PDB file of C-alpha atoms in Angstrom:
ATOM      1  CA  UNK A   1      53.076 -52.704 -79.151  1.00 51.00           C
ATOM      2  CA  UNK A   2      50.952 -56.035 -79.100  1.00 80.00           C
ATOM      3  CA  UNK A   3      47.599 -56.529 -76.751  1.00 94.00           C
ATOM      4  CA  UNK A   4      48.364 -55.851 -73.244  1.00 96.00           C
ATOM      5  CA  UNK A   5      45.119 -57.047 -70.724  1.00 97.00           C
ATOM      6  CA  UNK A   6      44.914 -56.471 -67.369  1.00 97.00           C
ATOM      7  CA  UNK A   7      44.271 -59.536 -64.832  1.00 96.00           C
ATOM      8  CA  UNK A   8      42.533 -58.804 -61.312  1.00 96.00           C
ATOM      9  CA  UNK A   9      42.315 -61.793 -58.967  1.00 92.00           C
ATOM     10  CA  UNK A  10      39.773 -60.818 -55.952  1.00 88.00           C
ATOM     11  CA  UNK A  11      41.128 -63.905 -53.559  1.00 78.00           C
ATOM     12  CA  UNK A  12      39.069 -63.108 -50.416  1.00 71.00           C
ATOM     13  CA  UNK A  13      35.597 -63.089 -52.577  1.00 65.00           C
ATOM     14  CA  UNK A  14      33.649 -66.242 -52.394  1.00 55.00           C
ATOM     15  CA  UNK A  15      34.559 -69.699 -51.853  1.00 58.00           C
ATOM     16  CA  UNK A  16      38.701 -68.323 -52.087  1.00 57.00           C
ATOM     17  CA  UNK A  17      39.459 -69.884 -54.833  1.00 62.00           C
ATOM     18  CA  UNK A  18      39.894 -67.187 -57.329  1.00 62.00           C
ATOM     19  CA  UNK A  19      43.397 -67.108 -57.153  1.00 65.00           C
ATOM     20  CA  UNK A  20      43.489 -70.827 -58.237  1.00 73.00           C
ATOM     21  CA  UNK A  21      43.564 -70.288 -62.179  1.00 83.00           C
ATOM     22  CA  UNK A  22      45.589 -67.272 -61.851  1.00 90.00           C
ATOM     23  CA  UNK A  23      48.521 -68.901 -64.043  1.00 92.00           C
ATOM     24  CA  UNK A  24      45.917 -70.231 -66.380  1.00 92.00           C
ATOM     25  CA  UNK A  25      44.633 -66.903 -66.762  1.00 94.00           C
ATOM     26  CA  UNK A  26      47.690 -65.433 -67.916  1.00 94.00           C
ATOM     27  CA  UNK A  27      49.221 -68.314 -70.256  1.00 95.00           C
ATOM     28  CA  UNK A  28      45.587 -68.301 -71.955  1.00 95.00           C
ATOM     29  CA  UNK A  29      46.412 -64.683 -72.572  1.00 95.00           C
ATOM     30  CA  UNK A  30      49.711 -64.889 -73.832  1.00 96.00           C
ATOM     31  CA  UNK A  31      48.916 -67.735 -76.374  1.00 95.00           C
ATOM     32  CA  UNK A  32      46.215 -65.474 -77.741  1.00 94.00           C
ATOM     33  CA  UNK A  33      48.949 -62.673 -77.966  1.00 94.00           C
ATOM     34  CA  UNK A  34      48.335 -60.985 -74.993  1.00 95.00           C
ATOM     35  CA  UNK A  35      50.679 -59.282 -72.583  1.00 96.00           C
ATOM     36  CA  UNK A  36      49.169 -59.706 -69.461  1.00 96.00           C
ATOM     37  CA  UNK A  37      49.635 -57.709 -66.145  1.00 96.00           C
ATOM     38  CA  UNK A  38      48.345 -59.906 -63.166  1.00 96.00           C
ATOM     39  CA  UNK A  39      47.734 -57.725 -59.827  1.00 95.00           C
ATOM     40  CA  UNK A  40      45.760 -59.247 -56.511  1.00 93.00           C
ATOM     41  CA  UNK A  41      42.546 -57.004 -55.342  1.00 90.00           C
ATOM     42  CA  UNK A  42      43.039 -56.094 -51.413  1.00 86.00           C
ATOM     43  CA  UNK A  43      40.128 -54.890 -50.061  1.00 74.00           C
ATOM     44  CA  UNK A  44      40.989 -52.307 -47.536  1.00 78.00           C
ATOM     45  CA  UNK A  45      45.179 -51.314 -49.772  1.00 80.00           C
ATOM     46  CA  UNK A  46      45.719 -49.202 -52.329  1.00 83.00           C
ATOM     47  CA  UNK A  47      45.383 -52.656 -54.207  1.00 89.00           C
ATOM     48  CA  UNK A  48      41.673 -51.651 -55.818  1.00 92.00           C
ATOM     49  CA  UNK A  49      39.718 -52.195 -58.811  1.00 93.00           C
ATOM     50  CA  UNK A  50      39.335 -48.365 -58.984  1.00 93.00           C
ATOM     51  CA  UNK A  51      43.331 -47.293 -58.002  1.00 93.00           C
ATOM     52  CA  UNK A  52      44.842 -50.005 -60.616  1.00 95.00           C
ATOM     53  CA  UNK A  53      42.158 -49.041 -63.944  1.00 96.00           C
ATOM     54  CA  UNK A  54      42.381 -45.899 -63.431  1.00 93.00           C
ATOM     55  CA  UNK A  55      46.215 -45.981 -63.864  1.00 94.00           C
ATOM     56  CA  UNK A  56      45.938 -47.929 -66.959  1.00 95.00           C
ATOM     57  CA  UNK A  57      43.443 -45.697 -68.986  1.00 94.00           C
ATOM     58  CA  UNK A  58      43.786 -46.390 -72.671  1.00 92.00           C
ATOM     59  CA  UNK A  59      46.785 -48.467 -72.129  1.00 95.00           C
ATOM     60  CA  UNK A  60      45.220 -51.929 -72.022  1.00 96.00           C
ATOM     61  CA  UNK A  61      42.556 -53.932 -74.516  1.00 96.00           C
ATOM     62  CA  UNK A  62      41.048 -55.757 -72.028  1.00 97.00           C
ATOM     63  CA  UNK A  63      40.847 -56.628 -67.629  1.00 97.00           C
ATOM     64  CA  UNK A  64      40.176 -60.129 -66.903  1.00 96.00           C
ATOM     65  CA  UNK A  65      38.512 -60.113 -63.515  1.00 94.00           C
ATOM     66  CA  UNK A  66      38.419 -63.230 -61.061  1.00 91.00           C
ATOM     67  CA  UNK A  67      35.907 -62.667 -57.985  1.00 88.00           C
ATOM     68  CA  UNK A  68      32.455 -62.133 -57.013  1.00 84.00           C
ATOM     69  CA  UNK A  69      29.183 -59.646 -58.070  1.00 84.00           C
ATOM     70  CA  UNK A  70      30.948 -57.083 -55.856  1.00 85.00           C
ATOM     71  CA  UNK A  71      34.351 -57.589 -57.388  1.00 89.00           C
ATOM     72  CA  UNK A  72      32.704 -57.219 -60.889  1.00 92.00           C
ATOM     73  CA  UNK A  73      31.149 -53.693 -59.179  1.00 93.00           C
ATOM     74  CA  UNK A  74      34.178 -51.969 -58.705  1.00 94.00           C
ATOM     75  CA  UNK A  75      35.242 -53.015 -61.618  1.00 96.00           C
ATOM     76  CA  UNK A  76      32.387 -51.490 -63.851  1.00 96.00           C
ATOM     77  CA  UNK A  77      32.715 -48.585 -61.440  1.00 96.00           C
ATOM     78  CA  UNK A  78      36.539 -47.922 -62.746  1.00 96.00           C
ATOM     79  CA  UNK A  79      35.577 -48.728 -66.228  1.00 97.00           C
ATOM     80  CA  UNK A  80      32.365 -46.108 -66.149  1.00 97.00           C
ATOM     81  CA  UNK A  81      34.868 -43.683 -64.975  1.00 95.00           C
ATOM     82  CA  UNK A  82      38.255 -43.827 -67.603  1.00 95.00           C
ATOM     83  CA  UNK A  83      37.643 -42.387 -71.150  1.00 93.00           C
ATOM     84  CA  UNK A  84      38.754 -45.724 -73.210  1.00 93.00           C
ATOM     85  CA  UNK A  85      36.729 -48.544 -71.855  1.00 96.00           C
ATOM     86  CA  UNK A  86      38.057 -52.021 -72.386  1.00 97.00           C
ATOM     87  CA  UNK A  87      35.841 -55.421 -73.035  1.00 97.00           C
ATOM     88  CA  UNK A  88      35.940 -56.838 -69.453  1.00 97.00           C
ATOM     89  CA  UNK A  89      35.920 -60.708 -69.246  1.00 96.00           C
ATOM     90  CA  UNK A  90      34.414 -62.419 -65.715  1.00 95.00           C
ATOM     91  CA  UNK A  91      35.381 -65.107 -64.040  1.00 92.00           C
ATOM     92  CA  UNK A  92      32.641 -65.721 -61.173  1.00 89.00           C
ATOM     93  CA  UNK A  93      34.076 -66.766 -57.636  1.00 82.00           C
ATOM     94  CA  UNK A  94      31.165 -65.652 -55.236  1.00 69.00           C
ATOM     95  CA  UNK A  95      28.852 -67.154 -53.557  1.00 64.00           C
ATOM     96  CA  UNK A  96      25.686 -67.047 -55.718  1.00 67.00           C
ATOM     97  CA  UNK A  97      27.229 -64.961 -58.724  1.00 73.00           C
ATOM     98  CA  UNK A  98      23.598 -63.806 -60.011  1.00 74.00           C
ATOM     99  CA  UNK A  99      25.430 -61.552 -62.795  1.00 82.00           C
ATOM    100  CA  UNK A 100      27.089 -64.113 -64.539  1.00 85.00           C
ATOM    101  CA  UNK A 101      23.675 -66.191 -64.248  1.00 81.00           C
ATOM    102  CA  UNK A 102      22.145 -64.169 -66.168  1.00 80.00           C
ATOM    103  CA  UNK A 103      24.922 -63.392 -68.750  1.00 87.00           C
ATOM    104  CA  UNK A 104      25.056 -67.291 -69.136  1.00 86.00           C
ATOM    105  CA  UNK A 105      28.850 -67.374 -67.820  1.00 90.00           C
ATOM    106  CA  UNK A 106      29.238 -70.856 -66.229  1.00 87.00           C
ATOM    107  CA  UNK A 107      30.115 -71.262 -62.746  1.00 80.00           C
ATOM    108  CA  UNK A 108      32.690 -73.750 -63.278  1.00 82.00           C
ATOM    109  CA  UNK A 109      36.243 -72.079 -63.208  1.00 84.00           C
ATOM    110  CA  UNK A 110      37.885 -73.833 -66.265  1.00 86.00           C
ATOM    111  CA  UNK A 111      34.233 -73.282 -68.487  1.00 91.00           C
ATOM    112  CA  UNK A 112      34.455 -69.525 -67.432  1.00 91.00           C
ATOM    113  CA  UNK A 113      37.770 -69.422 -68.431  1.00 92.00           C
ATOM    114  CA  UNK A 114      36.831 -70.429 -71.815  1.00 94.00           C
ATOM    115  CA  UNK A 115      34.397 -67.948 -72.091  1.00 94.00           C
ATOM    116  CA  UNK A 116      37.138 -65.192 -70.908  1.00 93.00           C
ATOM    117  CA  UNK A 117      39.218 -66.169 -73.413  1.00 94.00           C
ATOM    118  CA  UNK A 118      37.504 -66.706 -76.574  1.00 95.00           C
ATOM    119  CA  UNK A 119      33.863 -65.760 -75.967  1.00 95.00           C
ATOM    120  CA  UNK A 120      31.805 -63.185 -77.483  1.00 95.00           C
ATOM    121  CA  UNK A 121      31.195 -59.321 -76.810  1.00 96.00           C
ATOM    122  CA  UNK A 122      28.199 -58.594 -75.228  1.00 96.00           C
ATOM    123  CA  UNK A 123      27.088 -54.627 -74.371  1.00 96.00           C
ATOM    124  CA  UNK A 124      25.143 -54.407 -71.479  1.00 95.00           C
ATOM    125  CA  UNK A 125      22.744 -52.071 -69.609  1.00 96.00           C
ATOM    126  CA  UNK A 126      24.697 -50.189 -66.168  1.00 97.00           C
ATOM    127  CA  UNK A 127      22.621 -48.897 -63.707  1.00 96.00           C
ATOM    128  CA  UNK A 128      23.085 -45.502 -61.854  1.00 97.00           C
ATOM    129  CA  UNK A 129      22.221 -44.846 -57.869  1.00 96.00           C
ATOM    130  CA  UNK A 130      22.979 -41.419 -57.161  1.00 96.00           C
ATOM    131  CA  UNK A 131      27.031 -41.489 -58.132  1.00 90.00           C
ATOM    132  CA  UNK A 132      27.820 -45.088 -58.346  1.00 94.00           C
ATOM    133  CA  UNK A 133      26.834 -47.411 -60.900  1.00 96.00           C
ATOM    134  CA  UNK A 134      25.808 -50.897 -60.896  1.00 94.00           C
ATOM    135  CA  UNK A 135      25.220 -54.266 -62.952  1.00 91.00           C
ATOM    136  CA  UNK A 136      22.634 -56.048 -61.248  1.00 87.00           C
ATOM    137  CA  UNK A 137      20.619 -54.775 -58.557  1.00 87.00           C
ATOM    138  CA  UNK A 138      20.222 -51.822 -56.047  1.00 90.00           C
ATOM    139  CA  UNK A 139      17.549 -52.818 -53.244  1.00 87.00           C
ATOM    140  CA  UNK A 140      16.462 -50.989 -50.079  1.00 87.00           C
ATOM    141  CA  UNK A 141      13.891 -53.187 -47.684  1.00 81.00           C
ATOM    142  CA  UNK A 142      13.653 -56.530 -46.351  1.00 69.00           C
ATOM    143  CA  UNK A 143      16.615 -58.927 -46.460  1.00 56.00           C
ATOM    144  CA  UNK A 144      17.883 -56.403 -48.678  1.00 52.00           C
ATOM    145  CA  UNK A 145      20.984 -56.366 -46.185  1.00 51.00           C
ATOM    146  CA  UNK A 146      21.546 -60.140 -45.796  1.00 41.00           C
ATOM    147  CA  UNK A 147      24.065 -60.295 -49.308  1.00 47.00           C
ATOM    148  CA  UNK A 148      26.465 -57.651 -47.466  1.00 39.00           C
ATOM    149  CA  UNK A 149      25.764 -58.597 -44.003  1.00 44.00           C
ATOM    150  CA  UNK A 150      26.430 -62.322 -43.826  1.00 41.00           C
ATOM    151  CA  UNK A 151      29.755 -63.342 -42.356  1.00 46.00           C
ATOM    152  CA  UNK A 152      32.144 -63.790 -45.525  1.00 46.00           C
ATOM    153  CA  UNK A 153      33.767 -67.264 -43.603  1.00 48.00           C
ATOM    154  CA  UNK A 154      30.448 -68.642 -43.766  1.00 40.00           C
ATOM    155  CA  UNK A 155      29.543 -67.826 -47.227  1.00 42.00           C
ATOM    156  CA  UNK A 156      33.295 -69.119 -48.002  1.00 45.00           C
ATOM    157  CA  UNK A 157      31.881 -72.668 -46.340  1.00 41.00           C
ATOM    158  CA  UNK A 158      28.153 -72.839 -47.553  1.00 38.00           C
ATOM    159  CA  UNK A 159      27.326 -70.796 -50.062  1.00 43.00           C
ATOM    160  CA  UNK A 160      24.047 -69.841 -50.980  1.00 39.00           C
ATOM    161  CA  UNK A 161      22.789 -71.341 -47.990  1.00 39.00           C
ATOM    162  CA  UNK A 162      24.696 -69.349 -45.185  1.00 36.00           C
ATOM    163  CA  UNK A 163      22.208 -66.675 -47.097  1.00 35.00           C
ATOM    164  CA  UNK A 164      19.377 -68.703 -46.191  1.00 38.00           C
ATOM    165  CA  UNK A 165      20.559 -68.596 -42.774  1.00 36.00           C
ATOM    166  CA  UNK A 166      21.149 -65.181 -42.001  1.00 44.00           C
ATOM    167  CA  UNK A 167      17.496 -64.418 -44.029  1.00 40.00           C
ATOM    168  CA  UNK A 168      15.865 -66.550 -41.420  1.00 38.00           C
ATOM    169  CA  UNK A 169      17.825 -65.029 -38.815  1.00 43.00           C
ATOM    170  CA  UNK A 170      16.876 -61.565 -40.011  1.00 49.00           C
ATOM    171  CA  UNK A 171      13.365 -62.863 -39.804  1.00 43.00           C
ATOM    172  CA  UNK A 172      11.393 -60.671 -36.748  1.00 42.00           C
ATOM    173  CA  UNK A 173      12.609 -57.592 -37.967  1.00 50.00           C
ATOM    174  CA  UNK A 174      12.750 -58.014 -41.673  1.00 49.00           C
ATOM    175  CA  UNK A 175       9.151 -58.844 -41.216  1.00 52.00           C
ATOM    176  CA  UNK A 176       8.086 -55.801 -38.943  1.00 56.00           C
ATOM    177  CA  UNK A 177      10.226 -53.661 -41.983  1.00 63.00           C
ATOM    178  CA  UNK A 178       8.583 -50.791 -43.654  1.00 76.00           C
ATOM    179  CA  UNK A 179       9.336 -47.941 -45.566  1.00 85.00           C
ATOM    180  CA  UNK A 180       7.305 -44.544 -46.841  1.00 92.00           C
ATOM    181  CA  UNK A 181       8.202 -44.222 -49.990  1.00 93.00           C
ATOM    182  CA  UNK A 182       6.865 -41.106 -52.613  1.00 96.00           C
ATOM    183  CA  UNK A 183       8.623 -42.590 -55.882  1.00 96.00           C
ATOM    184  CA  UNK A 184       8.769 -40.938 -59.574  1.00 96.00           C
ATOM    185  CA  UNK A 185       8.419 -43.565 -62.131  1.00 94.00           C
ATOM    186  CA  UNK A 186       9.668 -41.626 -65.552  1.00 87.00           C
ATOM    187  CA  UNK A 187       7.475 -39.057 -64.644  1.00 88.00           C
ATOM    188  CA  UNK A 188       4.256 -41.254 -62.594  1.00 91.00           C
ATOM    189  CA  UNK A 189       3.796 -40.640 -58.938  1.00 95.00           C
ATOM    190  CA  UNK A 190       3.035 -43.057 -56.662  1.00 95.00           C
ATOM    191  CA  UNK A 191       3.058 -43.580 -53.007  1.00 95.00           C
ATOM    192  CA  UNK A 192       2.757 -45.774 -50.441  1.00 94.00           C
ATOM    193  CA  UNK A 193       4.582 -48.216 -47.876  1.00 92.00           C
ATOM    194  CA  UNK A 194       6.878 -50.541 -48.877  1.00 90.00           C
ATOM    195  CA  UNK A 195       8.739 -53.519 -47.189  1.00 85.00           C
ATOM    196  CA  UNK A 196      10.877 -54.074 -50.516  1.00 84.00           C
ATOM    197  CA  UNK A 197      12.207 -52.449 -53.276  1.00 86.00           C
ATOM    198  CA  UNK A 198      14.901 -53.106 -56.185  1.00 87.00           C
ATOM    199  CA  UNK A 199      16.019 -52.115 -59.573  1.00 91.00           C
ATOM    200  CA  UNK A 200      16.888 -55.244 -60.892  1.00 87.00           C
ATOM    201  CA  UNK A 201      19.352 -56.070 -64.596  1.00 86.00           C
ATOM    202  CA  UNK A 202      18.779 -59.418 -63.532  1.00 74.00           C
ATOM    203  CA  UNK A 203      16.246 -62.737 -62.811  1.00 62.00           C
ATOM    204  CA  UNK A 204      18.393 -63.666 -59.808  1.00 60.00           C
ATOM    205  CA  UNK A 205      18.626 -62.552 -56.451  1.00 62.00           C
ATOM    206  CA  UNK A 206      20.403 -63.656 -53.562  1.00 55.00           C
ATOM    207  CA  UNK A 207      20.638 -66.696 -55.847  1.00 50.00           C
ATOM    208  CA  UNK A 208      16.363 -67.058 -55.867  1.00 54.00           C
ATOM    209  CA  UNK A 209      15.145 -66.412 -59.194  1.00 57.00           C
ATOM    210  CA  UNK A 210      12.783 -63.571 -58.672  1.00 59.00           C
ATOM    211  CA  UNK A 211      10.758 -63.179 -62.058  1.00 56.00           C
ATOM    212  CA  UNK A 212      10.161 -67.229 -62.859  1.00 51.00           C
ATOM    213  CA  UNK A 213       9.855 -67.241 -66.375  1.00 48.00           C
ATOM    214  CA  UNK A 214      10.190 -63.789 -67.606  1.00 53.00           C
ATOM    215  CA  UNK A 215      13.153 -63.384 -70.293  1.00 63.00           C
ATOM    216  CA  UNK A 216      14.993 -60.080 -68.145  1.00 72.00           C
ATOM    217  CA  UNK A 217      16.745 -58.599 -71.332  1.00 85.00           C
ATOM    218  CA  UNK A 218      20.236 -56.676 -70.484  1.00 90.00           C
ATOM    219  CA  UNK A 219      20.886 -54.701 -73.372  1.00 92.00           C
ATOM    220  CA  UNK A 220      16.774 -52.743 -73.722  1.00 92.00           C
ATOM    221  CA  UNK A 221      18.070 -49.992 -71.928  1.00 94.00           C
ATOM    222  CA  UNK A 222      15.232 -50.634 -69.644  1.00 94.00           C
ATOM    223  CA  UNK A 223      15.693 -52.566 -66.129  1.00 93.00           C
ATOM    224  CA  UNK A 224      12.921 -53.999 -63.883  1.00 90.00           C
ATOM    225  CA  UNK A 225      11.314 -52.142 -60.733  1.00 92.00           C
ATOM    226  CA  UNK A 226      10.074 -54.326 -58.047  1.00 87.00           C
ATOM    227  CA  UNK A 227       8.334 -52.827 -55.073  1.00 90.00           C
ATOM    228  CA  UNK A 228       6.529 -55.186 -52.839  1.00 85.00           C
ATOM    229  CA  UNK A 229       4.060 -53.054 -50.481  1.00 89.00           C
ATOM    230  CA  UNK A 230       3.820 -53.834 -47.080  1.00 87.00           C
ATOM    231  CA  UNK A 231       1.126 -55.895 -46.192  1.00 85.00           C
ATOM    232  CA  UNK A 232      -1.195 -54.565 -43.492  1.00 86.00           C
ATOM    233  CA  UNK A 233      -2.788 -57.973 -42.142  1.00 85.00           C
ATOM    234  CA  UNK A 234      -1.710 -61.684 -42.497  1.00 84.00           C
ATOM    235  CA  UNK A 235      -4.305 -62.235 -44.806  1.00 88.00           C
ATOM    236  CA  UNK A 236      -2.126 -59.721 -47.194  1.00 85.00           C
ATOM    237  CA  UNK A 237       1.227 -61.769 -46.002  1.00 79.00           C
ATOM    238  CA  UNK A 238       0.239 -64.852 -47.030  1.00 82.00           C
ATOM    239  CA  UNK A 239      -0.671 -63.299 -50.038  1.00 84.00           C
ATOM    240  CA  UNK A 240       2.723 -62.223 -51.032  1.00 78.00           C
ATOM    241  CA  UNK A 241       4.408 -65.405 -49.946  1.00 75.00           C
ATOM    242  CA  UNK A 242       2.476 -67.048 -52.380  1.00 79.00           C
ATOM    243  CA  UNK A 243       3.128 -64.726 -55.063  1.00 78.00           C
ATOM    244  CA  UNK A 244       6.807 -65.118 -54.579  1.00 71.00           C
ATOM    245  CA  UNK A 245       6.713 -68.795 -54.490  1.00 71.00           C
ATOM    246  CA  UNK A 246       4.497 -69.089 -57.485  1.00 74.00           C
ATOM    247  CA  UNK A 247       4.016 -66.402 -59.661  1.00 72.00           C
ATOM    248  CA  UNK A 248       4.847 -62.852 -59.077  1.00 74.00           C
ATOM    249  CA  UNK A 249       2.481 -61.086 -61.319  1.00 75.00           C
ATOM    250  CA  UNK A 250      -0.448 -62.685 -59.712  1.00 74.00           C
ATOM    251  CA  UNK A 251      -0.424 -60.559 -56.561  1.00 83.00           C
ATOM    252  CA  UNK A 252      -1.730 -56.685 -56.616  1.00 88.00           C
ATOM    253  CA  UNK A 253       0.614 -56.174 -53.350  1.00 88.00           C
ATOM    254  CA  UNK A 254       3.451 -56.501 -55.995  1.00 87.00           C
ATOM    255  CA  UNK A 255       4.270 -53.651 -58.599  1.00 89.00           C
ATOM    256  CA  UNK A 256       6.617 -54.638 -61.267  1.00 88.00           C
ATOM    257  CA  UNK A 257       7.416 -52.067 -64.017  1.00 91.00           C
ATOM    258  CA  UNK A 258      10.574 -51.562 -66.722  1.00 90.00           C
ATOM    259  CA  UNK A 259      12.035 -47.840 -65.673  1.00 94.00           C
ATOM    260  CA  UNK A 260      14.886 -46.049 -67.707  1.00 95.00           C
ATOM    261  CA  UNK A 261      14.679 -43.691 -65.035  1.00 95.00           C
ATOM    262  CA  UNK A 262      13.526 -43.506 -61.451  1.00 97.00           C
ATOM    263  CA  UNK A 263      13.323 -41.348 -57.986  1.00 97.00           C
ATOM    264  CA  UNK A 264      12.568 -42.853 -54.878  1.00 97.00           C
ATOM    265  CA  UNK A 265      11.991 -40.200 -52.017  1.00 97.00           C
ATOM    266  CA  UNK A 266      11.566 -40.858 -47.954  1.00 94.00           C
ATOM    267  CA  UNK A 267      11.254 -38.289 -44.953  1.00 91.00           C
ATOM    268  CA  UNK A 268      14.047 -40.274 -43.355  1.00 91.00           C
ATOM    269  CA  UNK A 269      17.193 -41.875 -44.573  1.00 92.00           C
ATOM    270  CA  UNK A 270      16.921 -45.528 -46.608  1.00 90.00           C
ATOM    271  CA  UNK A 271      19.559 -47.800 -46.858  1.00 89.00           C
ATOM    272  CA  UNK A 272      20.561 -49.430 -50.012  1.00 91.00           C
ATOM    273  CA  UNK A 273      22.114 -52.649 -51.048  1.00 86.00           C
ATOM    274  CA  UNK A 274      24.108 -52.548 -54.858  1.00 89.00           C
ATOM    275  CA  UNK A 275      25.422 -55.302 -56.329  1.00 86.00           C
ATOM    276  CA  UNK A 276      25.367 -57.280 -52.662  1.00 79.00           C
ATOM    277  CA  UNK A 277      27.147 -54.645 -50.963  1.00 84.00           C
ATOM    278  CA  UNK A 278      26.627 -51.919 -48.656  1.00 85.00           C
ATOM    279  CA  UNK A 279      25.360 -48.685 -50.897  1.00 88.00           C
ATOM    280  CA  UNK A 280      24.596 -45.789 -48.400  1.00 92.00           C
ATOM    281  CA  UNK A 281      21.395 -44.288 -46.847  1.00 92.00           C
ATOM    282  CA  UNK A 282      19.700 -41.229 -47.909  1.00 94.00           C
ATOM    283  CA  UNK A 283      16.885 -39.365 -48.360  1.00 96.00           C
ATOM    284  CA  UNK A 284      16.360 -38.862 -52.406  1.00 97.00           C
ATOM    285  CA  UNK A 285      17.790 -41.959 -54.586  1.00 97.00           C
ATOM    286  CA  UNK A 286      18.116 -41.130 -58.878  1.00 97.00           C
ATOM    287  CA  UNK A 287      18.212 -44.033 -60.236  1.00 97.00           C
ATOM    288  CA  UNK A 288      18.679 -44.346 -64.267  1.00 97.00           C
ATOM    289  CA  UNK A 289      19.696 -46.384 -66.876  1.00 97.00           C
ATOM    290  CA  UNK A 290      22.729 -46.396 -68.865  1.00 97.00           C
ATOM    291  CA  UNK A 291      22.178 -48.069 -72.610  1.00 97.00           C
ATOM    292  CA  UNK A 292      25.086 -50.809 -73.380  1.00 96.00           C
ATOM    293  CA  UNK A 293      27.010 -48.782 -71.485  1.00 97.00           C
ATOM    294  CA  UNK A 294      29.634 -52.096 -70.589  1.00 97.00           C
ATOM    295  CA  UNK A 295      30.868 -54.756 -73.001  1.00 97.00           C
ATOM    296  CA  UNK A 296      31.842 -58.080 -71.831  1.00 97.00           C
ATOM    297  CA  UNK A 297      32.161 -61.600 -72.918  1.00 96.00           C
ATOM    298  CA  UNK A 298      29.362 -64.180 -72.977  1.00 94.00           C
ATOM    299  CA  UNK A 299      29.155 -67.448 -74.186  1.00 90.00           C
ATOM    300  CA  UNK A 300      27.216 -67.230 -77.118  1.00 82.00           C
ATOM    301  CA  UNK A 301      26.773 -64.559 -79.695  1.00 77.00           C
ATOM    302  CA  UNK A 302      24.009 -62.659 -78.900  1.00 68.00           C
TER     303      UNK A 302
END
């Protein structure tokens, strides 16, 4: 039997227009020698990411995916969770598609599709909240709620700005936001308040590129902690607008550290956004680091 690959268009992510190279998608396959077996994501069916993998366990070489960060989720999710785990090749079709930023995967449909096709393995770091993984970031906080809360029509029509929107929007109460936090940083204590907080695989946020400059590698088996501390004056607010405008390092209101593993713990529940979507509240939140646990296709050889 030759190369089978499975193809999973995510229509209703994004601007809509995933479905658009669908027949692209699968003639590229076939003249490569592919068999390929096209089905349509359905949020809220039996059509899922984690209902159509898991049928297809060792049977295919490779799932093409067509959607957004949250598409790319459940699909990582699946693949974490079959025995033979397939290179996965992305085709970004969100809104801000932070991911692929930082994998280098352009944004344009037809380059992507080049790069799903006949780019290069890459093995990534997955990250671990609790019992579901995830590729790019798992926040609690401020605006942390604004990627899974905005209204999907208007992301479909504006983009990254109906985020903008719905941040200022959020404004009164994301400011008045904080959270007690005890947290165990591989094994250091620390405690305080906290009006932000993410594990990040990634330089981009929201579609804001949170570290500037710094090179965030994928594949170190590390990933980023951010914790922003809530400011107790306006003196102190100021202070951390400025760091996130200019240079985030430059602030002592703002903790950044690499973690391979780490426990955040609160007296009440905290909610938590992964991957731009809704993660659960609780309590007590492992999070860890899975080493180049994911292959997918870049670009460039890295």
């Amino acid at each position: 039997m030759g190369k089978r690959a499975l193809v999973l268009i995510n229509k209703s992510a994004g601007t809509g227009k995933a479905g658009n190279n669908t027949f692209a998608i699968a003639t590229g396959l076939a003249e490569r020698g592919y068999e390929p077996i096209v089905y349509p994501i359905i949020p809220g069916s039996g059509l899922t990411s984690e209902t159509i993998i898991g049928r297809y366990d060792g049977q295919v070489d490779e799932i093409v995916c067509s959607g957004g960060d949250g598409t790319l989720n459940h699909v990582v999710g699946a693949v974490m969770d079959i025995k033979d785990k397939p290179v996965i090749s992305y085709i970004p079709a969100g809104s801000t598609n932070d991911f692929a930023k930082g994998l280098g995967i352009p944004s344009v449909h037809a380059s992507a599709l080049e790069v799903a096709l006949d780019g290069y393995p890459f093995s990534y770091d997955v990250g671990k909240m609790n019992n579901r993984y995830f590729n790019y970031v798992a926040a609690f906080g401020a605006f942390s709620k604004v990627s899974y809360a905005t209204d999907q029509d208007l992301k479909n029509i504006l983009g990254y700005a109906a985020y903008v929107i719905s941040a200022i929007s959020e404004l009164p109460q994301s400011l008045g936001y904080n959270s007690h936090m005890k947290i165990d940083i591989d094994g250091e204590i620390i405690e305080d308040d906290y009006v932000f907080g993410a594990v990040c695989n990634s330089g981009s946020i929201g579609g804001m590129n949170i570290f500037g400059k710094t090179d965030v590698k994928l594949d170190d088996g590390e990933m980023e902690l951010l914790l922003i501390h809530a400011p107790k004056n306006i003196v102190e607010f100021n202070e951390i607008l400025g760091a996130l405008a200019t240079n985030i390092e430059s602030s002592n209101l703002i903790t950044i550290k690499q973690v391979k593993k780490v426990k955040f713990m609160s007296e009440t529940e905290c909610e938590w956004t992964v991957d731009g979507e809704f993660g659960g509240a609780y309590k007590e939140t492992d999070i860890s680091v899975i080493n180049k646990a994911i292959t997918i296709k870049v670009k460039h050889k890295k």
